[in-house]
Coordinates of C-alpha atoms in Angstrom, one line a residue:
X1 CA 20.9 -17.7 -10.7
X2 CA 20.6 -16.1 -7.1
X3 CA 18.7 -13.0 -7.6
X4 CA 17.9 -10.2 -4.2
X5 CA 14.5 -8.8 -4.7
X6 CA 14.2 -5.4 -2.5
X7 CA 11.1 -3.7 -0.7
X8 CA 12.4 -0.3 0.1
X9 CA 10.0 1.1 2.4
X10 CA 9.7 3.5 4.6
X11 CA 9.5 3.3 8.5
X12 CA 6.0 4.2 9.6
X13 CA 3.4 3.5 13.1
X14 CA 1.9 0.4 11.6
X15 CA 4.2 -0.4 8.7
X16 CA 3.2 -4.3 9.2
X17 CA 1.7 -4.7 4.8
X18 CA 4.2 -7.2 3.6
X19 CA 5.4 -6.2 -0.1
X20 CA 2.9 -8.4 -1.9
X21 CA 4.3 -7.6 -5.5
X22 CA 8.0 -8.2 -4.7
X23 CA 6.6 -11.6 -3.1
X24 CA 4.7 -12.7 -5.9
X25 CA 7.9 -11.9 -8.2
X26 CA 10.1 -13.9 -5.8
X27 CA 7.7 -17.2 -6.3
X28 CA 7.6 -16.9 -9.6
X29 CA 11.6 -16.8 -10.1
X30 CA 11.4 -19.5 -7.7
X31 CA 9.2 -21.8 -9.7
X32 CA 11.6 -20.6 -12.7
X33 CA 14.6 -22.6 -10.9
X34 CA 16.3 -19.3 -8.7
X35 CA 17.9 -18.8 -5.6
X36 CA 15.8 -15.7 -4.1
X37 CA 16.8 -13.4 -1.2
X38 CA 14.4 -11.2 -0.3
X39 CA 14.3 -8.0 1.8
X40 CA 11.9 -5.3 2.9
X41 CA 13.7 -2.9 4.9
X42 CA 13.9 0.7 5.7
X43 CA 17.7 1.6 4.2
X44 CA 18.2 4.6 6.6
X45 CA 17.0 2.4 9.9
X46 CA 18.9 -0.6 8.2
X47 CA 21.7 -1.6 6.5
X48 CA 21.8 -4.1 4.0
X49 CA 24.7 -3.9 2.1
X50 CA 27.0 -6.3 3.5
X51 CA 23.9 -9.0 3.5
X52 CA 23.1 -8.8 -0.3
X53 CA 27.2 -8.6 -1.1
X54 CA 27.3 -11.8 0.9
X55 CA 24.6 -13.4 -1.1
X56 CA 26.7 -12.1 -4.7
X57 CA 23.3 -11.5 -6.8
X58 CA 23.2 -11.6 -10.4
X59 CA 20.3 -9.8 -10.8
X60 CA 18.7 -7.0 -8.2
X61 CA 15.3 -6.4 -8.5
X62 CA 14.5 -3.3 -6.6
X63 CA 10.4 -1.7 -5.8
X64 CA 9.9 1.3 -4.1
X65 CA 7.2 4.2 -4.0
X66 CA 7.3 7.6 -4.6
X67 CA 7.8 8.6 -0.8
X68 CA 10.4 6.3 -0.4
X69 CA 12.2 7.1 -4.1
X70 CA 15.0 8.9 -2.3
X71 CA 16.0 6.0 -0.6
X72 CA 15.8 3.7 -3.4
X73 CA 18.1 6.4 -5.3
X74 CA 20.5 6.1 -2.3
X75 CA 20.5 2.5 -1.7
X76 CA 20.4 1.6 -5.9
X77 CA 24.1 3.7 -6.1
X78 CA 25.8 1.8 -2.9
X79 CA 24.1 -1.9 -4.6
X80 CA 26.4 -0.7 -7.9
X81 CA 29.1 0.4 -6.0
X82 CA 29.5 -2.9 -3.7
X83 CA 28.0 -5.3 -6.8
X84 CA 29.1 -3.8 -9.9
X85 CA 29.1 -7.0 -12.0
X86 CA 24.8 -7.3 -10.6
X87 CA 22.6 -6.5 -13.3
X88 CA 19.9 -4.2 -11.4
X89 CA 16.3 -3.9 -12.2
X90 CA 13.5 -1.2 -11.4
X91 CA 9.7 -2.0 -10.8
X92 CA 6.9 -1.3 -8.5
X93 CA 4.6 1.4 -8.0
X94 CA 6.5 4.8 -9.2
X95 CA 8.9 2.7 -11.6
X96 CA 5.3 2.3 -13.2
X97 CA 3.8 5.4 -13.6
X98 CA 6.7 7.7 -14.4
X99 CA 9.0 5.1 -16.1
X100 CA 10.9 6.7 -18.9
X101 CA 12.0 9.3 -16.0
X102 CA 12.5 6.8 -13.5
X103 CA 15.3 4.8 -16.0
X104 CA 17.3 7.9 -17.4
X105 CA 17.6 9.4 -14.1
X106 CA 18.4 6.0 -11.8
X107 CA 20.0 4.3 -14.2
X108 CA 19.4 0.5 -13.2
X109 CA 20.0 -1.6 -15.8
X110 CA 16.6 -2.5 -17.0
X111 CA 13.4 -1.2 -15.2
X112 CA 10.4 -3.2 -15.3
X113 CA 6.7 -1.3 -16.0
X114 CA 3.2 -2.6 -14.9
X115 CA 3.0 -6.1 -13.2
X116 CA 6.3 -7.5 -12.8
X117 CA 6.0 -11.2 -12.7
X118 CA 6.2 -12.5 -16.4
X119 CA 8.5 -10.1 -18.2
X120 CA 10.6 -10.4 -14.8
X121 CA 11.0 -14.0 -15.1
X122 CA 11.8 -13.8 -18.9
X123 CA 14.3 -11.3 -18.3
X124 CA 16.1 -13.1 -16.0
X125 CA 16.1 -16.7 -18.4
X126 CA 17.4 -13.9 -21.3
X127 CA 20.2 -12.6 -18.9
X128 CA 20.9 -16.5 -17.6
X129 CA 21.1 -17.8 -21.0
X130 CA 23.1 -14.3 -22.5
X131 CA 20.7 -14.1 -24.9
X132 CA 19.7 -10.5 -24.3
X133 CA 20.7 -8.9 -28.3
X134 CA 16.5 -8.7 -28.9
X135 CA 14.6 -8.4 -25.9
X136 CA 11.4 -7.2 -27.7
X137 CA 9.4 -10.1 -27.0
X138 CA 9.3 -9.1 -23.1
X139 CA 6.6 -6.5 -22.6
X140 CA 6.8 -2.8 -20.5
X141 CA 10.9 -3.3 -20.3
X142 CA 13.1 -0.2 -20.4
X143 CA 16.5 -0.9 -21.2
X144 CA 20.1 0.4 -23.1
X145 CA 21.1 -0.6 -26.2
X146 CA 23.8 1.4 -27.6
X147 CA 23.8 4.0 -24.7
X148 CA 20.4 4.6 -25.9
X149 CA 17.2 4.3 -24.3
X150 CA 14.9 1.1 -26.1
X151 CA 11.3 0.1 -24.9
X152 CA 9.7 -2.9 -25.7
X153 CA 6.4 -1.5 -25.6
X154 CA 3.1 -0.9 -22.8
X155 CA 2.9 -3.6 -20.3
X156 CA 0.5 -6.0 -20.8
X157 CA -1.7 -7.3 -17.8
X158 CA -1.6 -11.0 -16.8
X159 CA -5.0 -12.2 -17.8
X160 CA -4.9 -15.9 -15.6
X161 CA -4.1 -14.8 -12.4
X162 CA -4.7 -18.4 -11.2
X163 CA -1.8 -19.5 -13.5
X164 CA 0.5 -17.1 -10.6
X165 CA 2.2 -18.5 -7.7
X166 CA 0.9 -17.5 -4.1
X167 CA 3.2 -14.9 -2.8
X168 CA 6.9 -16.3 -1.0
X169 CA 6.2 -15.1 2.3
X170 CA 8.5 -17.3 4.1
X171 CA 11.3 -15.3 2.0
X172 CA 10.6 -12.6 5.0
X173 CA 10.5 -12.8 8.8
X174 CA 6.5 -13.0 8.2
X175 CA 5.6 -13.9 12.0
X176 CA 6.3 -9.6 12.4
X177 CA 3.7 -8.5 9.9
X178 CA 1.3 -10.7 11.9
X179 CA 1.4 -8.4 15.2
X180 CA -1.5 -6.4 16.5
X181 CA -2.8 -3.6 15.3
X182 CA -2.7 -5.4 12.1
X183 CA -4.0 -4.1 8.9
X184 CA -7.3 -2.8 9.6
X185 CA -8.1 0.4 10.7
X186 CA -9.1 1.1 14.4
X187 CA -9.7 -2.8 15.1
X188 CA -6.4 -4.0 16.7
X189 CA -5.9 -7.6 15.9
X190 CA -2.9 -9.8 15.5
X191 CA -2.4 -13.3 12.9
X192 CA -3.7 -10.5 10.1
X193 CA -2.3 -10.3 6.6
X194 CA -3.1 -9.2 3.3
X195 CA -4.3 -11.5 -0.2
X196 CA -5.1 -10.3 -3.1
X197 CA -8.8 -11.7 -5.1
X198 CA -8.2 -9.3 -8.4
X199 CA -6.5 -6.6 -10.3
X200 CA -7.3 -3.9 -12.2
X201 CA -9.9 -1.0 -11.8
X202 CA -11.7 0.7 -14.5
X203 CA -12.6 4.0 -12.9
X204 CA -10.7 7.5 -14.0
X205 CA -9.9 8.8 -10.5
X206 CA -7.7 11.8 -11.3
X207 CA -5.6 11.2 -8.1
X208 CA -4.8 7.8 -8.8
X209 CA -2.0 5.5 -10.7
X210 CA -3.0 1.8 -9.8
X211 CA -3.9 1.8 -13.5
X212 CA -0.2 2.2 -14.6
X213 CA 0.5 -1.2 -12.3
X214 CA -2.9 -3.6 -12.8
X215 CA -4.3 -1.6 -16.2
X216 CA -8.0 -1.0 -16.1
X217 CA -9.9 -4.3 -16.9
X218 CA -10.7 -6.1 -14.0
X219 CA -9.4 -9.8 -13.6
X220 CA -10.3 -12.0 -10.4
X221 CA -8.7 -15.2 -9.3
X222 CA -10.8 -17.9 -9.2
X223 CA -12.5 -18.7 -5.7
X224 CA -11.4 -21.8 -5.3
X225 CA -7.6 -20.4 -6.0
X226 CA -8.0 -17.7 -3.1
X227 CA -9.1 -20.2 -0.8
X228 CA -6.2 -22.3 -1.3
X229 CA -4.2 -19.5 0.2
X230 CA -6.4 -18.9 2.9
X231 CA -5.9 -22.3 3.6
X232 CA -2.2 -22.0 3.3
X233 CA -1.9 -18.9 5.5
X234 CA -3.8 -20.7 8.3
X235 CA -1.8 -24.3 7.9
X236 CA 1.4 -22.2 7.7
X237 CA 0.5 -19.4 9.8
X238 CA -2.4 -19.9 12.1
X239 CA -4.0 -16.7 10.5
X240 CA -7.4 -15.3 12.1
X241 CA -7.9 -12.7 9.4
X242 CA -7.1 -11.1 5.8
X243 CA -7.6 -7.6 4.5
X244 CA -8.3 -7.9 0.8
X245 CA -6.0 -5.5 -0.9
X246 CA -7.9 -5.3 -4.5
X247 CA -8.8 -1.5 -5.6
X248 CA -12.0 -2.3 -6.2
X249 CA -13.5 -5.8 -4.4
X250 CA -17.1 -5.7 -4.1
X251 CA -16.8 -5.0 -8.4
X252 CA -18.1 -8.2 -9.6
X253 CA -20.9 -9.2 -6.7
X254 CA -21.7 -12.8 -8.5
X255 CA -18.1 -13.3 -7.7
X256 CA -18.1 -12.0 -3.8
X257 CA -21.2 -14.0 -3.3
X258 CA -19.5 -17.1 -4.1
X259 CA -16.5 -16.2 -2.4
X260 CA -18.7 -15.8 0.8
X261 CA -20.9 -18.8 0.8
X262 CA -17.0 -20.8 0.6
X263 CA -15.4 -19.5 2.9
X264 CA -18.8 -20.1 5.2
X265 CA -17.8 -23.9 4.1
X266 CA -14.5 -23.1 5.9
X267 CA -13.3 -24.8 9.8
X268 CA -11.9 -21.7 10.5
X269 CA -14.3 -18.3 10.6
X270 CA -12.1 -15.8 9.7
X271 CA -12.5 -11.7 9.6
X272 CA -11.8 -9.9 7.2
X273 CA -12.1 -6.7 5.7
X274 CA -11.9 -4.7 1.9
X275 CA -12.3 -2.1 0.2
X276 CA -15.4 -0.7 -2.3
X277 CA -16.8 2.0 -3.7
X278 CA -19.7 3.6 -2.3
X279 CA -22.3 2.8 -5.6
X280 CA -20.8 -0.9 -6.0
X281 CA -22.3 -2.5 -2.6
X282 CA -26.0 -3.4 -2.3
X283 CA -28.0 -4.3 1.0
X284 CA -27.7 -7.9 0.0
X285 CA -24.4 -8.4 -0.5
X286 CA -23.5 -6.4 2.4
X287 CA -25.4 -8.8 4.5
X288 CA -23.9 -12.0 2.7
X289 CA -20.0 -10.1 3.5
X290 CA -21.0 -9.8 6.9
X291 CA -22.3 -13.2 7.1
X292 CA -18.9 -14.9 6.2
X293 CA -16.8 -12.7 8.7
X294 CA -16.6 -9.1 7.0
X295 CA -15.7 -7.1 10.2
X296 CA -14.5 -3.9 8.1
X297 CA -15.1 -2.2 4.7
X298 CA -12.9 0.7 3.7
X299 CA -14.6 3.5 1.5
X300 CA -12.6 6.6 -0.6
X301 CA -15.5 8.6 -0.3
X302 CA -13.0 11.6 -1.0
X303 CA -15.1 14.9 -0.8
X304 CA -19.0 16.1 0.4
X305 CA -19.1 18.2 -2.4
X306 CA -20.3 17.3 -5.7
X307 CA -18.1 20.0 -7.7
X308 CA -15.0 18.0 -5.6
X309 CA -16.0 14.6 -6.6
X310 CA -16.4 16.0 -10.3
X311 CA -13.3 17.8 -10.3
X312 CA -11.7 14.2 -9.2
X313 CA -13.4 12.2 -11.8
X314 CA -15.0 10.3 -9.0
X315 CA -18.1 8.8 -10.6
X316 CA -19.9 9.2 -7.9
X317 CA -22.6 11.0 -5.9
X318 CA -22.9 11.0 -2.4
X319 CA -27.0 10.9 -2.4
X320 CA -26.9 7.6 -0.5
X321 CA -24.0 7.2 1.3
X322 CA -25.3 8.4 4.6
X323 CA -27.9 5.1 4.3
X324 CA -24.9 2.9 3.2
X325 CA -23.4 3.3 6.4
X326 CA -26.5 3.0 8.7
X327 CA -26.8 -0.3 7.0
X328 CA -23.1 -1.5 7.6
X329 CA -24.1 -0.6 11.2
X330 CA -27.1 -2.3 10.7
X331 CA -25.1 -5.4 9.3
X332 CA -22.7 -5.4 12.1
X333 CA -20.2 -4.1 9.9
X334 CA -17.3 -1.7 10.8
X335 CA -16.9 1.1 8.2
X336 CA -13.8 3.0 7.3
X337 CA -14.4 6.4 5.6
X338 CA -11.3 8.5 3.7
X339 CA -12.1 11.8 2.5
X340 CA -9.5 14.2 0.6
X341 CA -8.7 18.2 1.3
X342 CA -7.0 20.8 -1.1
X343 CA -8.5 19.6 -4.4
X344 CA -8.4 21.3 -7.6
X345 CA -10.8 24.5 -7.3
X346 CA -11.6 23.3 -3.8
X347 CA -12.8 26.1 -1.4
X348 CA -13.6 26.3 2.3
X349 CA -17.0 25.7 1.7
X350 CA -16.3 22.4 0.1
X351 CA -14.0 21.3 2.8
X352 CA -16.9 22.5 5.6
X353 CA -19.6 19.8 3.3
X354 CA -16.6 17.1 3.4
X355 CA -16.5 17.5 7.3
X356 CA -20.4 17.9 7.8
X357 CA -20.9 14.6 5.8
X358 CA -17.8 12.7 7.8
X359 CA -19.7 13.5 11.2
X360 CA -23.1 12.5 9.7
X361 CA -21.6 9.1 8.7
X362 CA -20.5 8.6 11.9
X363 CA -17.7 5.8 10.5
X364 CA -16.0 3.7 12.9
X365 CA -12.9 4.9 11.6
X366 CA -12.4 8.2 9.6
X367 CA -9.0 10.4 7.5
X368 CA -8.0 13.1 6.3
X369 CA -6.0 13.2 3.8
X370 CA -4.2 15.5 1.6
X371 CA -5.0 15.7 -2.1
X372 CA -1.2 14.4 -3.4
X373 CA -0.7 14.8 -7.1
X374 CA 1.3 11.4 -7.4
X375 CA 3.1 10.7 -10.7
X376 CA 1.9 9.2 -13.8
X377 CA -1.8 10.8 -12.4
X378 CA -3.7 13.5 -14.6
X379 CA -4.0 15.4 -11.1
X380 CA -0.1 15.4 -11.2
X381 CA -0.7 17.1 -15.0
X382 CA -2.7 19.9 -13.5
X383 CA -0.8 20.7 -10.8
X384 CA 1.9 21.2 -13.3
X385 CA 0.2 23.1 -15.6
X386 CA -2.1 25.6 -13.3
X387 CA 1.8 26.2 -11.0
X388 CA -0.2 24.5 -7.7
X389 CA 3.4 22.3 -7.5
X390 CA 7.0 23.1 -7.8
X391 CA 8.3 20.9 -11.0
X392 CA 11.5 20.8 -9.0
X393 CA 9.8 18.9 -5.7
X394 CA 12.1 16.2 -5.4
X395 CA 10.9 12.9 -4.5
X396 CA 11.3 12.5 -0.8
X397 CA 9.0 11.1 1.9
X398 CA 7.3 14.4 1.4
X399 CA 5.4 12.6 -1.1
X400 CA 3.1 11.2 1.7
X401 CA -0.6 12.1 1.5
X402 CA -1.2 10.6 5.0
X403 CA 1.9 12.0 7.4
X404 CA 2.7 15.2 5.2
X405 CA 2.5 17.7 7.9
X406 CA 1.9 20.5 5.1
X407 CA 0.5 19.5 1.5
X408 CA 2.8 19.3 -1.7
X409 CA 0.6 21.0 -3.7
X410 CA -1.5 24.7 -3.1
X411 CA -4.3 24.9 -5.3
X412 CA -5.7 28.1 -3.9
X413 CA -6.7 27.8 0.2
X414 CA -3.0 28.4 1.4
X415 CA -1.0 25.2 2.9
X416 CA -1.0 25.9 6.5
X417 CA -4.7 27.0 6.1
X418 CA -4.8 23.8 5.2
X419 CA -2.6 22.1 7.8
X420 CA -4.9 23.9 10.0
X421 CA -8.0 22.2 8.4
X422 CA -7.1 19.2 8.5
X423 CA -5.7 19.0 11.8
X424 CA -8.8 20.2 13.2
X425 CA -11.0 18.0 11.7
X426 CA -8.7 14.8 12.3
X427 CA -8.8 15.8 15.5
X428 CA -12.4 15.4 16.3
X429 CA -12.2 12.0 15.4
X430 CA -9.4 10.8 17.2
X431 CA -11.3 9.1 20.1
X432 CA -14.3 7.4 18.0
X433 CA -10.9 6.0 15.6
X434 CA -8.7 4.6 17.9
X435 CA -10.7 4.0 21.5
X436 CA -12.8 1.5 21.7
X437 CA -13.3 -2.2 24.2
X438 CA -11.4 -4.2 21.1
X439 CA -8.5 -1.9 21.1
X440 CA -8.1 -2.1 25.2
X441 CA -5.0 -4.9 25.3
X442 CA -3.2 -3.3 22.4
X443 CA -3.4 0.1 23.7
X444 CA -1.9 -1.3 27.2
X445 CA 0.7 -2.6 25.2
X446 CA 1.8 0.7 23.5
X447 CA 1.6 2.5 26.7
X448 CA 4.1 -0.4 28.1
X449 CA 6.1 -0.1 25.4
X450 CA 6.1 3.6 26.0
X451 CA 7.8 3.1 29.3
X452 CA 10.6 0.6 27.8
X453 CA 11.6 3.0 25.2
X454 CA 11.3 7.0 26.5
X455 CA 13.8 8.5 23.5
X456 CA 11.3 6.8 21.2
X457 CA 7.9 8.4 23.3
X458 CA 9.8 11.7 23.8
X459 CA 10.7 11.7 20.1
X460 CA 6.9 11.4 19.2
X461 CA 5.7 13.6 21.5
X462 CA 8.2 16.3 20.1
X463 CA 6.9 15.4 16.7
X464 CA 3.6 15.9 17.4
X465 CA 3.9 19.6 19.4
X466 CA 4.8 21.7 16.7
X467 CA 2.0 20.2 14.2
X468 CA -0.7 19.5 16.8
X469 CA -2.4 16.8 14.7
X470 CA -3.5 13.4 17.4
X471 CA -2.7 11.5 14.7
X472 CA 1.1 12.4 14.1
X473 CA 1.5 11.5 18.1
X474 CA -0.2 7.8 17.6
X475 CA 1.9 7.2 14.6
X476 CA 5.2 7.7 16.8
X477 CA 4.1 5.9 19.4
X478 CA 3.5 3.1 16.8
X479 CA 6.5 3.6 15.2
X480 CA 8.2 2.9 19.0
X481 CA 6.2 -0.2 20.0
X482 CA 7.0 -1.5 16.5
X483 CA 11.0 -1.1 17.5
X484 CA 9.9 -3.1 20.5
X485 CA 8.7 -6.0 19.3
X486 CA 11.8 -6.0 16.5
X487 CA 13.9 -5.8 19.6
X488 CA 11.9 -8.6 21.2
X489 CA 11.9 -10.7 18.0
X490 CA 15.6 -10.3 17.6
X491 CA 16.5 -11.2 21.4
X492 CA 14.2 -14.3 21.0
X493 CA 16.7 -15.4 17.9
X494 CA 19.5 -14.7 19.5
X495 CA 18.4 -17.1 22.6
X496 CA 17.6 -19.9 19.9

């Protein structure tokens, strides 16, 4: 069957993370015997509709987030209206965590909860075979039967992760999500991309919904099956670097060790960079990490104050976390440091303690972000229940904890208080994150672009007046050298 399989993002500076689940789908439909057409796109910078009608899909599998569910709402209602025979199918991140809402109020056909691979590939030998009278045996799938709603059941997580396919990049222009900056933060390099070691995460953070995706036991590949990919980016490639995407990397340190001392076996010495937990890294391992080419590990350390980090269900105490980053420094390890404003029962106070301990940290990269009660979280539950959010927000790109200029929800300090807080303290950061010897060429090449492109640099600069935040002005500026080198890229294939 030919099946389209779509990312719908949403245009942003650095948008350069290929769509990892909708890739690892499309291989395994591929190893299943179907013709896949993949696309990650933008649907309000780009128009896809005539391409996918072209191809005459089957089946359209369609992923989106939260921020991006207006879009997908949009986008799904032209697909039906061009493709009306296509059977279409939900998944992804907000399909996920708010399911039984997502189906009744999209309508697709069949939506898809929790990891997508297996139930998506017996689905599609059901439909192929029309054999689709009992599809109980296919786990986490919303469907009609009768004009009423039927569920097969909770997803269950894929326990051999080696038994997977490695993602079908080369369903995607991948050369583009190899350009500088790439993927880590403040360290501009290009020939970056993004692998995945494990799924899962066992902790109970309130803001979070990776559970409702991966579930909460952790399972890791095997080594030896994540350095076949790594060996399969750089033959197919010529990657430098990976950022390991996992929630949770540095969970099982027998594992990481392992994985270090390999890839120290490897020709190539690549760096990369994770992300942890601030009670799941010891010295030693830290200095192994760095050892193999660690050049960056990201930390949610979320709040400075203790009520905060309770209130989140964080697990954790911030009594050593100024001497975990002296020893990344002392490891030659760049740090990454995320903190979150406007928590439940959050005062002033706390936020002064969250900014006290950022500058103490003294990161090589630090955030801001808003405290975002996503779906299918128990924060989303409380900000229900205590009034702090609107149960008629609509799902827009609102729903973006990073570029929100005000926060969704007020849970007591007032959101341009807030606004004001956060642009403040993002502020004073804004040199040590972004200017440094490393970033020098990159830089040069923004401000190039810059020149190229003026109703692009006069759009961000307009953007960032009224808000004031340094941030908002380097994500337009991004977001125009990123239309530059898509405007390179296509004039290159058009000289081919």
């Amino acid at each position: 069957m030919r099946i389209a399989l779509i990312n719908v993002q949403c245009l942003e500076g650095n948008n350069i993370v290929p769509p990892m689940g909708l890739l690892m789908v499309a291989a395994q439909l591929e190893r299943d015997g179907h013709s896949i057409r993949a696309f990650d796109i933008d649907p309000d910078e780009e128009d896809i509709i005539s391409s996918v009608t072209a191809f005459d899909p089957s089946i359209i599998g369609l992923g989106f987030l939260t921020n991006t569910y207006d879009k997908a709402k949009r986008l799904l209602a032209k697909l039906k209206r061009s493709l009306p025979r296509s059977k279409t199918v939900l998944g992804g991140a907000h399909s996920s965590s708010v399911p039984l809402e997502t189906f009744k109020n999209l309508r697709p056909d069949y939506l898809i909860a929790g990891e997508g691979e297996i139930t998506m590939s017996r689905l599609c030998k059901a439909l192929e075979r029309d054999i689709t009278s009992d599809l109980s045996n296919l786990d986490g799938l919303y469907y009609w039967r009768n004009e009423a709603v039927s569920f097969t059941g909770p997803p269950v997580p894929i326990e051999h992760l080696d038994e997977l396919p490695f993602p079908a990049r080369r369903l995607l222009d991948f050369e583009r999500y190899l350009t500088s900056p790439g993927i880590m933060r403040g360290y501009a390099m290009d020939k970056m991309t993004t692998i995945i070691t494990s799924r899962g995460c066992p902790y109970p953070c309130s803001f979070c919904a990776s559970n409702k995706v991966f579930g909460r036991k952790i399972r890791n590949r095997s080594v030896k099956n994540v350095i076949a990919e790594i060996r399969l980016l750089s033959a197919e490639y010529g990657i430098k670097g990976f950022y390991i995407c996992d929630d949770l990397f540095t969970s099982n340190s027998k594992w990481v060790l392992s994985f270090c001392e390999a890839l120290l076996k490897e020709p190539v010495k690549y760096r990369w960079a994770c992300q942890s937990r601030v009670d799941t890294l010891s010295s030693g391992l830290a200095r192994s990490m760095g050892e193999s080419g660690c050049a960056q590990i990201d930390f949610g350390v979320e709040s400075g104050s203790t009520s905060t980090l309770e209130k989140l269900n964080k697990k954790t105490l911030n009594d050593n976390v100024v001497s975990l980053f002296r020893m990344l420094r002392e490891a030659g390890i760049r740090s990454c440091a995320t903190f979150i404003i406007g928590n439940p029962d959050e005062t002033e106070k706390d936020i002064e303690d969250t900014y006290g301990l950022a500058k103490s940290l003294k990161a090589d990269f630090t955030v801001f972000y808003y405290s975002t009660p996503y779906p299918g979280t128990s924060l989303h539950t409380m900000a229900l229940d205590k009034g702090w959010l609107d149960d008629k927000t609509p799902y827009s790109s609102g729903w973006n904890h990073r570029q929100a200029c005000l926060p969704l929800m007020d849970a007591g300090i007032g959101r341009e208080r807030l606004a004001a807080l956060r642009r403040s303290m993002q502020n004073h950061f804004y040199f040590r994150n972004y200017f440094n010897i490393r970033n020098l060429i990159f830089l040069c090449s923004v401000f190039y672009s810059s020149l190229l492109h003026p109703s692009g640099t006069i759009k961000a600069v307009t953007t960032f007046f009224p808000v004031g935040r340094l941030d908002d002005l380097v994500e337009g500026l991004l977001i125009n050298h990123r239309r530059h080198i898509n405007i390179r890229a296509m004039s290159t294939l058009d000289h081919r």
